[in-house]
């Protein structure tokens, strides 16, 4: 990443039969940037994100993620990124410590590293007393903060967050975003999707996908100006209302 | 009778291993006939438990509740004929088609799609192009519309919707609320839950729930009207640093990020804003903007949480 780019994508396309899920999207994400990846249900966000994580091969186009080529080096990409989603994160029937050991092991950390990481994380999250508690017994807000930390146990260059804050209370949601800010401040690139439009405004830049294409991309404040809108919610609705394909 | 839902001192506890979870702690409220009433709160607030008690699927440990004038325990069979319920988790038959699901639910209630077509028309036309598709193969938005159609097929007096807009994009959410307003015009009482605070303002009245308790019940205007502290919106070129600097200052009571601004309250209600501004300029903040604002429901929710 000599050029300071964490992600560099040009004309990235994914077709399923005659359906073009992702239609020649082009964008860059800078190192340490918080990049909001927005779009209506069915716009193609998940497909694009799966490609960027090395889980699905593009039909055409180019992409460099964490300095690696998407076609040739997807295994290296997987080692260099973290992923967290509300749907899948931690193992509920393992304790906090066990989850750490499991994920640390998967990413090839040494026992020493896992031990250090775990104690640092527990201290940082003030969860020392809960280290041997089953994850399923934890409140949702803790689980979310914890799974964000676990997704970064291997110090990834980029962390992908797929609707990370669904369902949590407004105070916890803000604590979570403070953690995102901190991670970005330390140089981690954050790539995040959300349906909360106020959260879109916490991002350095956002892109909005409509029908497989990126229809707008800029700083939130610039987009509001450009679309003569009060905030990202209005910008989003103006753009997404134009969508021809529904989420089918 | 003008009360559609009445809840009196309801308690509900669950046993989970060795620990007892108090899901509902002394919940009381009324919903008037024809009202659009919102239960606003995060996961774990007790919204779903409350819905299950009101739809006669679960029994409260203590307290009582009435729906459409009928008691939830004694008259559960009659209540089930009169309410529509859309659970948070998609609960239709995945391997039946859209059409088959609708006719299944219609048959259960001795009715047909044709008989109540006026009521479901607005929603049904949107899923009609996919009527031969299996429900399991529908997208999230379409599943949601099918579930709502099924909940309405027997023309219920009271409609219970548990987080119908969770995980749905901003445009679909807006359209869904427009549909609810139309249903309300047809005289249906609607109780709807949501974790999205901005949706509270679309209800006639709301109950703000957290940890099994109702923190406040009022109209959205009534709730924001109770926020007594002066509230300020601040922004600068470096929002992260701004938050740190403000939180470290002893004159600041709360500082929460709110989209493009941070919302700030001072410990002293009479605190002048100029010294704060000068302090931030001294800290090197560029492009500083400070403005006094009206609170949103979310500001009020957090204020109530912190009490």
Short mmCIF file of C-alpha atoms in Angstrom, two decimals, chain A residues 39-42 45 86 140 163 166-175 177-178 181-183 185 195-199 201-202 220-221 224 230-233 236-241 246-248, chain B residues 41-44 130 133 137-142 163 166-175 178 195-197 210 238-241 243-244 247 256-262 298 301-302 305-306:
data_model
loop_
_atom_site.label_atom_id
_atom_site.label_comp_id
_atom_site.label_asym_id
_atom_site.label_seq_id
_atom_site.Cartn_x
_atom_site.Cartn_y
_atom_site.Cartn_z
CA UNK A 39 -27.30 1.36 -0.84
CA UNK A 40 -30.87 0.14 -0.80
CA UNK A 41 -31.60 -3.54 -0.09
CA UNK A 42 -30.67 -5.36 -3.27
CA UNK A 45 -23.64 -4.05 -1.56
CA UNK A 86 -24.43 -8.48 13.17
CA UNK A 140 -26.02 -7.37 23.08
CA UNK A 163 -24.46 -3.43 9.59
CA UNK A 166 -28.41 -3.15 14.48
CA UNK A 167 -30.67 -3.32 17.51
CA UNK A 168 -28.42 -1.72 20.12
CA UNK A 169 -29.45 1.22 22.27
CA UNK A 170 -28.43 4.74 21.22
CA UNK A 171 -25.75 5.16 23.88
CA UNK A 172 -24.07 1.83 23.04
CA UNK A 173 -24.31 2.66 19.34
CA UNK A 174 -22.28 5.80 19.99
CA UNK A 175 -19.76 3.96 22.16
CA UNK A 177 -18.70 4.40 16.86
CA UNK A 178 -16.13 5.83 19.26
CA UNK A 181 -13.03 6.30 15.33
CA UNK A 182 -10.21 5.03 17.55
CA UNK A 183 -9.40 2.18 15.18
CA UNK A 185 -7.11 6.92 14.26
CA UNK A 195 -29.07 1.56 7.50
CA UNK A 196 -28.75 4.32 10.09
CA UNK A 197 -28.28 7.49 8.07
CA UNK A 198 -26.89 9.47 10.98
CA UNK A 199 -24.10 6.89 11.11
CA UNK A 201 -22.50 11.03 8.51
CA UNK A 202 -19.77 9.74 10.85
CA UNK A 220 -21.30 13.42 3.65
CA UNK A 221 -21.38 17.21 3.98
CA UNK A 224 -25.79 17.11 1.33
CA UNK A 230 -30.51 18.49 5.10
CA UNK A 231 -28.58 15.28 5.69
CA UNK A 232 -27.63 11.88 4.37
CA UNK A 233 -31.15 10.50 4.92
CA UNK A 236 -30.16 8.56 0.23
CA UNK A 237 -33.90 8.73 -0.37
CA UNK A 238 -33.47 11.00 -3.42
CA UNK A 239 -31.04 8.54 -4.98
CA UNK A 240 -32.56 5.24 -3.94
CA UNK A 241 -36.05 6.24 -5.05
CA UNK A 246 -36.42 -3.75 -6.38
CA UNK A 247 -34.63 -6.00 -3.97
CA UNK A 248 -35.54 -9.02 -6.05
CA UNK B 41 -36.31 0.68 22.29
CA UNK B 42 -33.26 -1.47 21.61
CA UNK B 43 -33.04 -5.27 21.61
CA UNK B 44 -33.66 -6.61 25.10
CA UNK B 130 -44.35 -12.64 -7.50
CA UNK B 133 -42.82 -17.50 -6.05
CA UNK B 137 -37.18 -17.11 -2.21
CA UNK B 138 -38.47 -13.57 -1.62
CA UNK B 139 -36.22 -10.68 -0.67
CA UNK B 140 -36.44 -9.08 2.77
CA UNK B 141 -38.66 -6.21 1.66
CA UNK B 142 -41.07 -8.52 -0.14
CA UNK B 163 -39.92 -4.46 14.38
CA UNK B 166 -35.47 -3.62 11.15
CA UNK B 167 -32.72 -4.17 8.59
CA UNK B 168 -34.79 -2.48 5.90
CA UNK B 169 -33.28 0.41 3.92
CA UNK B 170 -34.34 4.02 4.45
CA UNK B 171 -36.57 4.18 1.36
CA UNK B 172 -38.48 0.98 2.12
CA UNK B 173 -38.88 2.13 5.72
CA UNK B 174 -40.46 5.37 4.57
CA UNK B 175 -42.86 3.49 2.27
CA UNK B 178 -46.88 5.47 4.60
CA UNK B 195 -35.29 0.32 17.36
CA UNK B 196 -35.05 3.31 14.98
CA UNK B 197 -35.54 6.43 17.07
CA UNK B 210 -35.26 0.09 28.04
CA UNK B 238 -11.79 17.27 13.27
CA UNK B 239 -14.85 15.70 14.87
CA UNK B 240 -12.89 13.03 16.72
CA UNK B 241 -10.68 15.58 18.44
CA UNK B 243 -15.37 14.91 20.99
CA UNK B 244 -12.23 14.26 23.02
CA UNK B 247 -15.56 15.21 26.98
CA UNK B 256 -22.72 12.49 21.86
CA UNK B 257 -22.00 12.21 18.14
CA UNK B 258 -25.14 12.90 16.07
CA UNK B 259 -24.36 12.61 12.40
CA UNK B 260 -22.52 15.70 11.21
CA UNK B 261 -22.62 17.32 14.67
CA UNK B 262 -22.00 16.44 18.28
CA UNK B 298 -32.99 10.12 20.51
CA UNK B 301 -34.02 8.57 25.05
CA UNK B 302 -30.37 8.90 26.03
CA UNK B 305 -31.23 6.19 30.03
CA UNK B 306 -28.66 8.20 31.95
#
